[in-house]
XYZ file of C-alpha atoms in Angstrom:
515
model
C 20.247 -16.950 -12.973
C 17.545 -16.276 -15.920
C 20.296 -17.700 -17.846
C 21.061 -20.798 -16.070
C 17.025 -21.640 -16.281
C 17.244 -20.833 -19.977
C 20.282 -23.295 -20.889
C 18.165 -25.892 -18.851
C 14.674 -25.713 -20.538
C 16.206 -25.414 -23.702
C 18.259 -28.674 -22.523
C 15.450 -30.619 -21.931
C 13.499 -29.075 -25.181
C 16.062 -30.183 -27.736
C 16.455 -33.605 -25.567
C 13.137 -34.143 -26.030
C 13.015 -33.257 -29.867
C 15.725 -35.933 -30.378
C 14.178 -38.192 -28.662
C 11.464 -38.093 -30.868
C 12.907 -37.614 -34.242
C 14.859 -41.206 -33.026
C 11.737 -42.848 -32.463
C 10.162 -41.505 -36.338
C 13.198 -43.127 -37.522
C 12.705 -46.081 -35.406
C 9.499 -47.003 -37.493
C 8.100 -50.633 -37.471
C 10.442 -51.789 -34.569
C 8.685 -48.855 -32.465
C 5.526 -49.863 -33.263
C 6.226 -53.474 -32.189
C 7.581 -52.503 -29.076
C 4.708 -50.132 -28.413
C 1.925 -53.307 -28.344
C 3.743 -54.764 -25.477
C 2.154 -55.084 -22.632
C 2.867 -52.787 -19.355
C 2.823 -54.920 -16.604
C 3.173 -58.570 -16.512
C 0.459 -61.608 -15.761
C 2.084 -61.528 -11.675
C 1.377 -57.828 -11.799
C 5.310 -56.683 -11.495
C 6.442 -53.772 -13.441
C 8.100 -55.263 -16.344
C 11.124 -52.669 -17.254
C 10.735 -53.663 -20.477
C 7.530 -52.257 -20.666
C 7.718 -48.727 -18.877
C 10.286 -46.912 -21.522
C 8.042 -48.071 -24.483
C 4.605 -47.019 -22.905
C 5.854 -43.566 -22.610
C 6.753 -43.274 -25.992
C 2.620 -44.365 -26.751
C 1.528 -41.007 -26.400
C 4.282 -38.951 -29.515
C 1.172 -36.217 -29.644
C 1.572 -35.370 -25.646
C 5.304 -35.329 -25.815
C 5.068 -32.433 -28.905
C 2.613 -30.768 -26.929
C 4.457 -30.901 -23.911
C 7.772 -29.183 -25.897
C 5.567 -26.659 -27.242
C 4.299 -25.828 -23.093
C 7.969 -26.016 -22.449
C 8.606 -23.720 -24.934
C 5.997 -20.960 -24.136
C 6.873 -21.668 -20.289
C 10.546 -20.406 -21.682
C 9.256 -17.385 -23.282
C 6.782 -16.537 -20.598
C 9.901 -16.876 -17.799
C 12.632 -14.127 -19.632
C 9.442 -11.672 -20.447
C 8.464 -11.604 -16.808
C 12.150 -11.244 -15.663
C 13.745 -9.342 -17.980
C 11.834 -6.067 -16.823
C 13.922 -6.297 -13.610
C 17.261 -6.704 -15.153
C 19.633 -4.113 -14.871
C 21.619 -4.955 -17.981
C 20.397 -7.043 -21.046
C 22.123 -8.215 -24.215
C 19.941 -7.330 -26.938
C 21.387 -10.760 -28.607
C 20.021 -12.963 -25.359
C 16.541 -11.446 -25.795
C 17.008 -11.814 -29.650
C 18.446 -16.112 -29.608
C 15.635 -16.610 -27.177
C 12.757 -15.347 -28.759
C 14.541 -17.366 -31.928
C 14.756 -20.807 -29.911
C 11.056 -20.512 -28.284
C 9.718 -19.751 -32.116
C 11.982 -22.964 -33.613
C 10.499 -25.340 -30.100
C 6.909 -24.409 -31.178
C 7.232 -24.274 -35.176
C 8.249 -27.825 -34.720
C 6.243 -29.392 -32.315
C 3.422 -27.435 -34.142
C 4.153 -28.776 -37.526
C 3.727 -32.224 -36.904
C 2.097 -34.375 -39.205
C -1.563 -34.805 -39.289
C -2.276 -38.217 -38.426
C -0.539 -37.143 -35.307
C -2.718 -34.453 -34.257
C -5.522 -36.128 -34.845
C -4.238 -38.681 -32.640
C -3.779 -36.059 -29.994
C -7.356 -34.400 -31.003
C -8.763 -37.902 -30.376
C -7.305 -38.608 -26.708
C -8.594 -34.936 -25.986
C -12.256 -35.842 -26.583
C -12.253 -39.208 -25.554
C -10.683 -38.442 -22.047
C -12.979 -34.955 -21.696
C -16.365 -37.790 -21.736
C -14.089 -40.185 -18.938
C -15.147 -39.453 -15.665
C -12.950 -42.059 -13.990
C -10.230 -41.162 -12.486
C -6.606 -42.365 -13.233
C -4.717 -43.874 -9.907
C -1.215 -42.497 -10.130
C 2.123 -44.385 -9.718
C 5.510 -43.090 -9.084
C 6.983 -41.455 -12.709
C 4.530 -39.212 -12.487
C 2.467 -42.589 -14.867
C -0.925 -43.507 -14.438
C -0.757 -47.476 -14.187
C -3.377 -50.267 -14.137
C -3.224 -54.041 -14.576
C -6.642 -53.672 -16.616
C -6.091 -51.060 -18.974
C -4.046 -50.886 -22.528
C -1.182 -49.015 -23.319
C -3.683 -46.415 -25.318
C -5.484 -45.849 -22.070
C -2.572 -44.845 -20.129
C -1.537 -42.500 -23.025
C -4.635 -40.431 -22.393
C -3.275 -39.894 -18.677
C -0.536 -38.162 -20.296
C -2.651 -36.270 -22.431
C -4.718 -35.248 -19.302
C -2.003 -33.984 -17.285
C -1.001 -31.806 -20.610
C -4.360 -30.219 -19.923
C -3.743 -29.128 -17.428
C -0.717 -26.985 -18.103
C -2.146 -23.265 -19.336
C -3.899 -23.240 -15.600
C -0.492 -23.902 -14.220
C 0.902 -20.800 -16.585
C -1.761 -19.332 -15.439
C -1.338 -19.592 -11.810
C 2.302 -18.228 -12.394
C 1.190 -15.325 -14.265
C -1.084 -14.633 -11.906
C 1.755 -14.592 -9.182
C 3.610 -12.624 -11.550
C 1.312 -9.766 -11.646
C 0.811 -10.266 -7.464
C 4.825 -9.940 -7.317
C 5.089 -6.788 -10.239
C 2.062 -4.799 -7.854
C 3.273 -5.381 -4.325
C 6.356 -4.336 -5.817
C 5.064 -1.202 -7.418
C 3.398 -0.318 -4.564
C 2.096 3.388 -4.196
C 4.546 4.725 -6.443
C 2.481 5.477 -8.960
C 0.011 7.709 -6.366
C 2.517 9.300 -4.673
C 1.722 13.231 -4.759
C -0.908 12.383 -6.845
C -2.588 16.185 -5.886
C 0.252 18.038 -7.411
C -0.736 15.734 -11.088
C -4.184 16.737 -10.859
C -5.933 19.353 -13.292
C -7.930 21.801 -11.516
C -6.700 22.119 -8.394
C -5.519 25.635 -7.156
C -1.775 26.045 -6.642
C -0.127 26.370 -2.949
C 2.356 29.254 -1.430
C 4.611 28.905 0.521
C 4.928 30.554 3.969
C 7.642 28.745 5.330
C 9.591 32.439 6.142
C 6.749 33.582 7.510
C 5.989 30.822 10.484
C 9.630 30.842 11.255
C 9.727 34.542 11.561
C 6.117 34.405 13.809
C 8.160 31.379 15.799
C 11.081 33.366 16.825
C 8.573 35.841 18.098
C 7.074 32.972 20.174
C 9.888 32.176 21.704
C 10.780 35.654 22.455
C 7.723 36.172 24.572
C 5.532 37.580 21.801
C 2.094 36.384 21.490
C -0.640 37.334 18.914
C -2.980 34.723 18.999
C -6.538 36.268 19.680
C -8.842 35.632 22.490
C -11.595 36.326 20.555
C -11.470 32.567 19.233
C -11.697 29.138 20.487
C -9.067 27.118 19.417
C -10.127 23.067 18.812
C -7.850 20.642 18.324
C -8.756 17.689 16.273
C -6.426 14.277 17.356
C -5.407 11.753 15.022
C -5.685 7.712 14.273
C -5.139 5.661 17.366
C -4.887 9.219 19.685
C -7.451 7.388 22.216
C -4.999 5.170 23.428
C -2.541 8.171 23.853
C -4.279 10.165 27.094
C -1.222 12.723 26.591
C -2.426 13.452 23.122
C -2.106 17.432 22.835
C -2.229 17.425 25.815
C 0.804 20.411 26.378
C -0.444 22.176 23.513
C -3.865 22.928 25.228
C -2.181 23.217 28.925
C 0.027 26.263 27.156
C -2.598 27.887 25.561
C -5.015 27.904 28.447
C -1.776 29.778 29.989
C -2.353 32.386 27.322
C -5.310 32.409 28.294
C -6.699 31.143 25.162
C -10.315 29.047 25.187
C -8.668 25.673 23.576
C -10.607 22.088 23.322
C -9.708 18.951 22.380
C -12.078 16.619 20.244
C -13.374 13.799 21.921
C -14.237 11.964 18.725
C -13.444 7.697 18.185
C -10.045 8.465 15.976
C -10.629 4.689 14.729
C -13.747 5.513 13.036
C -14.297 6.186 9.695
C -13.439 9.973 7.649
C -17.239 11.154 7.224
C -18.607 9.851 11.078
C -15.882 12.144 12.323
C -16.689 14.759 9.930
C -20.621 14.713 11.287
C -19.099 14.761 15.087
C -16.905 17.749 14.178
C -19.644 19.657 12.685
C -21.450 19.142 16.191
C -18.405 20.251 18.639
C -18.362 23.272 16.247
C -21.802 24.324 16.184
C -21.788 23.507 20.276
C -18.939 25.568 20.726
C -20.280 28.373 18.798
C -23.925 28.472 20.053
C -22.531 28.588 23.924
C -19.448 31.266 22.874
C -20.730 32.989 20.614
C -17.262 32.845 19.001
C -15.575 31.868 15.627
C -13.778 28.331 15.589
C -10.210 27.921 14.241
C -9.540 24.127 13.974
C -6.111 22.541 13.815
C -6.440 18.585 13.088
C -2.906 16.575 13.168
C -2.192 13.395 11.052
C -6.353 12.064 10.399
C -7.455 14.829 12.496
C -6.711 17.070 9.735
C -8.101 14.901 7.130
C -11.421 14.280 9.442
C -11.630 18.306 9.558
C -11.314 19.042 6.391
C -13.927 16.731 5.413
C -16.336 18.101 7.907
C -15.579 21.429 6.192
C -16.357 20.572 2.869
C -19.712 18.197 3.371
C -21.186 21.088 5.801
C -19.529 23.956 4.883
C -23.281 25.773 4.677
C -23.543 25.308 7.761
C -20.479 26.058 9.357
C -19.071 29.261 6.847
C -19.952 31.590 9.723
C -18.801 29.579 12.745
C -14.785 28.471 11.058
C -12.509 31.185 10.570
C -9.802 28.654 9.502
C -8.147 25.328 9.029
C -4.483 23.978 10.225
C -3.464 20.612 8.935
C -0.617 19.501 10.709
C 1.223 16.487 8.976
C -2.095 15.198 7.283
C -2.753 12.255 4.600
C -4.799 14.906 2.799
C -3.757 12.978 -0.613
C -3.610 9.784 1.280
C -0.532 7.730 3.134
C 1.461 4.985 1.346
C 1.633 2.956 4.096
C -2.307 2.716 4.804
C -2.470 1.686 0.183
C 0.547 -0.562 0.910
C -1.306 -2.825 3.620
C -4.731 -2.641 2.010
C -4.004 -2.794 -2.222
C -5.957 -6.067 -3.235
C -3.583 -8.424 -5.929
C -0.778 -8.365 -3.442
C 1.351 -11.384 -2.215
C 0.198 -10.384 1.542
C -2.992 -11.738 0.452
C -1.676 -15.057 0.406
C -1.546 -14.415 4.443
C -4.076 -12.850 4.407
C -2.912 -9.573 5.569
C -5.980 -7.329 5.149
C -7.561 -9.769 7.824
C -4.879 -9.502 10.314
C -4.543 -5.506 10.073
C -8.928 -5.732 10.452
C -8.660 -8.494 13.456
C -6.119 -5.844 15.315
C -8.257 -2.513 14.363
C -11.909 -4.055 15.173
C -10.920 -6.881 17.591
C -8.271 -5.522 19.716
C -8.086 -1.505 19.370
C -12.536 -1.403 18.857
C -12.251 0.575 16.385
C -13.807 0.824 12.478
C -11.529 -0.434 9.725
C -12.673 2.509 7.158
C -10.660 4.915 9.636
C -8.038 3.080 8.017
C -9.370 2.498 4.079
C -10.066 6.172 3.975
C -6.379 7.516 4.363
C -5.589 5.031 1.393
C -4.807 6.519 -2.187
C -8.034 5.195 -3.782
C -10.750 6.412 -1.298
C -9.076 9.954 -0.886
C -9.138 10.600 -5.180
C -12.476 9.288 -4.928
C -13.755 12.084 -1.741
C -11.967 15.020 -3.093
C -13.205 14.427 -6.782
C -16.424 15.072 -5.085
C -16.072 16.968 -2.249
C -13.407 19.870 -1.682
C -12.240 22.579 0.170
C -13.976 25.458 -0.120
C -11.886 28.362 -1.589
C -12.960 31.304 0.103
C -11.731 29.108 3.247
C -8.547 29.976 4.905
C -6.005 26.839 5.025
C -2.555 26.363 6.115
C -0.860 23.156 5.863
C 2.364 21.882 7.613
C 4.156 18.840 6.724
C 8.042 17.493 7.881
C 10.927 15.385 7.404
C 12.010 12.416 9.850
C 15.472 12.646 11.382
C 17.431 9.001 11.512
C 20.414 10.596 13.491
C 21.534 8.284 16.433
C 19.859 10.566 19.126
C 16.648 10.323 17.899
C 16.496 6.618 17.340
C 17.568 6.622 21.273
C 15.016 9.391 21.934
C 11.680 8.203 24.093
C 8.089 9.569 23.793
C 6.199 10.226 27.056
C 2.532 8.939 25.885
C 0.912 8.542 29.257
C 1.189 8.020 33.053
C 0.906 5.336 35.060
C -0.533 5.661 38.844
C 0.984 3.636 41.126
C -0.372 3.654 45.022
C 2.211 5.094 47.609
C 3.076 3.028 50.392
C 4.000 5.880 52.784
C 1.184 8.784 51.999
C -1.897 8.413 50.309
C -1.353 10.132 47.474
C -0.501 7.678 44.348
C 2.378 8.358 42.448
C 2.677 8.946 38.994
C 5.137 6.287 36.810
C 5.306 7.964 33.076
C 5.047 5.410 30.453
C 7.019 6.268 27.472
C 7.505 4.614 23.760
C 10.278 4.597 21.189
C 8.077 6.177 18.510
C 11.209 8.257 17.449
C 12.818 5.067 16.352
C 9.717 3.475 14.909
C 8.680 6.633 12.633
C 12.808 6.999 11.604
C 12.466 3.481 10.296
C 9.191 4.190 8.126
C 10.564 7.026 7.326
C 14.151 5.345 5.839
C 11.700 2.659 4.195
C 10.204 5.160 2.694
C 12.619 6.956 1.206
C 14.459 3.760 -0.221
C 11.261 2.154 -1.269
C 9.593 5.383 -3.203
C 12.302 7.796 -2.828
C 10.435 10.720 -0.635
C 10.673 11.820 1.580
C 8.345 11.711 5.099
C 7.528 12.075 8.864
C 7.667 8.376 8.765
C 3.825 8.017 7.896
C 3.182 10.397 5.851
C 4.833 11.675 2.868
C 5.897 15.568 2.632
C 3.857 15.790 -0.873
C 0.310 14.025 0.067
C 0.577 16.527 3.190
C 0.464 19.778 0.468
C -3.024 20.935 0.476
C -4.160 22.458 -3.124
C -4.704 26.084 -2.349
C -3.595 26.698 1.264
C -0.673 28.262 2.283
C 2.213 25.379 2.859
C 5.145 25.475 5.810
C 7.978 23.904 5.020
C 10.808 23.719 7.820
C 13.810 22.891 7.849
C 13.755 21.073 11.381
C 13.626 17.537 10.959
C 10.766 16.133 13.269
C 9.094 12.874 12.842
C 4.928 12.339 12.705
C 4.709 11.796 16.892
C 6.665 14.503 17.864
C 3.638 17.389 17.106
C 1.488 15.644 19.546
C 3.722 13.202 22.055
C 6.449 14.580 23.855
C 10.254 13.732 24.529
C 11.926 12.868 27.618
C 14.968 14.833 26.373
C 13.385 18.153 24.603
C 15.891 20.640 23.259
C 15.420 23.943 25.035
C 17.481 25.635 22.179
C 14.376 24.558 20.107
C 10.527 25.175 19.853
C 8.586 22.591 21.261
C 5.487 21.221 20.232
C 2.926 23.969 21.505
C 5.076 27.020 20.467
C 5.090 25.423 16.423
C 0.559 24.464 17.030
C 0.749 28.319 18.356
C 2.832 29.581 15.015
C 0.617 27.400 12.773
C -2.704 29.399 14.159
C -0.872 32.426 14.622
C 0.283 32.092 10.508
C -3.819 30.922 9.561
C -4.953 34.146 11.115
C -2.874 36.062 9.409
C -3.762 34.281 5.921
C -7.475 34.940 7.255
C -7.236 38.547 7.272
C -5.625 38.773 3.644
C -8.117 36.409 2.725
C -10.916 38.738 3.920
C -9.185 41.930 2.753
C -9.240 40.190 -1.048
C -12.825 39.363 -1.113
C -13.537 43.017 0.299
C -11.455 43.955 -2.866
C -13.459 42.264 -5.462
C -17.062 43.033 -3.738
C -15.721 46.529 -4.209
């Protein structure tokens, strides 16, 4: 295809340049022709008089072989990135044929360019405007065949803003195309930041003991649960995770913070459940925030850790943008092509119109706003962290599989007790399609929202499994669980039971070095 358009503008170059080497050959009889007038005394368009009139402006034809030319040049540059094969000879004839289109039309003689130079300057003082007739000619009854050369002239003007324009879409194409590749696990790149271990054994050795009826979780802490983005239209949000703990007869709470609102008023209402929960306890606080609930506690952690050092024992991040989420960059990057429609306003008309939330819930998971908080605020290290990240499935049965995500009460006709109608949602499908995008698009691999290497916290200790579960599942779940497998609670339960046990070597180390 780059080919075909080559062949043609080089057509209509070396047309052109023929063209005018006939008419320099031409000489006096040229000139004769060129005095005729365009149109006639009845004001009829004299054929006669169209071909020579175009041939009155010689200076806007070279200059319009020498656009032509750089248009050429400009076209296989842009394209030739995205090739998967090139002949070093194409790239070599074409650079040779753009140089011989401009050395040419360049080295004209000089009365010529002053000509042009002259029709510049004389149509830059005109402020009258030029009616236009088919041809693409401007044509009036009143004016000479010098006048309606400096139409030509003008609409050579205005060529660089058109190369312009398609340089400028060039560069909107190369970036939406890019994407977040570049940012993509951005954390592990980064100089200073503590290395992670992995405890993957460990949480599946502590899991099996779960499901075997062994519990170590103490009752000595409360247990708060921090919900993600968009969890307040879920009512079934963690929901099973705190019904089985209060079984265990573990104190567990949920946030009730706006999960639309931005990272650092979440962070301030976090810091106030934690110092509530601690002045009417009197006990230590290990938090566990899934998908921007981890992100929201974590930042609450680092802006007040002063504060809070003796009420937190711990941190859980469960599946959390901690380095930031492609998808939430890919939606808001600026210089895309979805700002030609304008996206960014229909993504902020759906958060702030329709879902009442804040749209810098949504700008803070981005790549840019998450370098920019953790270059200035971090973890601290003394802190104990564990963070837990997974792969989507795109099997068959979990594209069928259905998330239960609320109830609906319906009124009985034949007692008065209403009955309950669950309302369930193919998220299983919907994060196994991010998920393959994903993984085609950058090449890594994800829950569906968020990829497994933005979810690696510097520092903490990481869990890894094997399982493939999507980003819904930890919070949401199925119509069809797998008893042969831990649900939901039992994994939230091995994720605390795994940070207490990284608290206590945590504390034993510092004990170490005080000593």
């Amino acid at each position: 295809m780059i080919k075909l358009i080559k062949l043609f503008v080089e057509f209509v170059n070396i047309n052109i340049i023929r063209k005018l080497i006939s008419m320099k050959e031409a000489g006096s009889s040229t000139s004769r022709e060129l005095s005729r007038p365009l149109l006639g005394q009845d004001d009829r368009i004299n054929n006669d008089g169209i071909i020579p009139q175009l041939f009155t402006s010689v200076p806007a034809l070279n200059d319009a072989a020498s656009y032509l030319a750089q248009t050429t040049s400009l076209i296989t540059g842009c394209f030739s990135d995205y090739s998967v094969e090139r002949d070093s000879r194409d790239s070599v004839d074409s650079i040779m044929h753009s140089q011989e289109l401009v050395t040419f039309s360049s080295g004209q003689t000089g009365e010529s360019m002053e000509y042009s130079s002259n029709c510049h300057s004389s149509l830059s003082e005109s402020s009258t405007s030029v009616p236009l007739l088919h041809d693409g000619v401007a044509r009036d009854s009143t004016e000479n065949p010098s006048q309606n050369a400096g139409a030509l002239v003008q609409s050579n003007n205005n060529l660089p803003n058109g190369i312009s324009i398609f340089q400028g879409l060039i560069e909107r194409a190369r970036r939406t195309v890019r994407g977040s590749a570049d940012d993509i696990g951005w954390l592990q790149r980064a100089s200073g930041m503590p290395p992670v271990e992995d405890g993957s054994e460990r949480f599946t050795e502590i899991l099996e003991d779960i499901r075997h009826g062994l519990h170590k979780l103490p009752n000595s802490m409360v247990y708060l649960l921090i919900p993600g983005l968009f969890s307040n239209h879920g009512p079934l949000y963690f929901v099973n995770t705190k019904m089985s703990f209060s079984k265990l007869g573990l104190a567990c709470h949920i946030a009730k913070i706006h999960s639309e609102a931005s990272v650092e008023k979440n962070a301030r209402e976090i810091k106030e459940y934690i110092e509530e929960i601690y002045w009417g306890s009197k006990k230590r606080v290990f938090l566990l925030g899934h998908s921007k609930g981890g992100v929201d506690a974590a930042a609450a952690l680092s802006l007040y850790w002063p504060d809070l050092k003796d009420k937190v024992a711990g941190l859980a991040l469960a599946q959390s943008p901690y380095g930031g989420s492609p998808i939430a960059s890919d939606i808001l990057r600026e210089g895309q092509l979805g700002d030609y429609v304008n996206l960014r306003k229909l993504m902020e008309i759906l958060i702030c119109k329709v879902i009442k939330g804040d749209m810098q819930s949504l700008e803070d998971l981005t790549y840019e706003r998450r370098m920019e908080f953790l270059r200035k605020h971090q973890l601290p290290r003394e802190l104990p962290v564990v963070s837990f990240h997974t792969e989507a499935g795109i099997t068959p049965a979990v594209l069928a599989t259905l998330s239960h995500v609320a109830h609906a009460e319906l009124p009985s006709l034949s007692s008065g007790q209403s009955a309950k109608l669950p309302v369930v949602m193919p998220l299983g499908a919907a994060m196994a399609a991010c998920a393959q995008l994903l993984q085609v698009r950058y090449g890594e691999k994800s829950d569906g929202l968020v990829t497994c290497r933005d979810a690696e916290v510097p520092g903490s200790i990481v869990v890894r499994p094997k399982r493939k579960l999507d980003h819904a599942w930890m919070v949401y779940s199925s119509l069809s669980n797998d008893t042969s497998e831990a649900d939901a609670s039992q994994v939230c339960e091995a994720l605390l039971t795994l940070l207490v046990e990284v608290g206590q070597k945590k504390k034993h180390e510092l004990a170490m070095k005080d000593e």
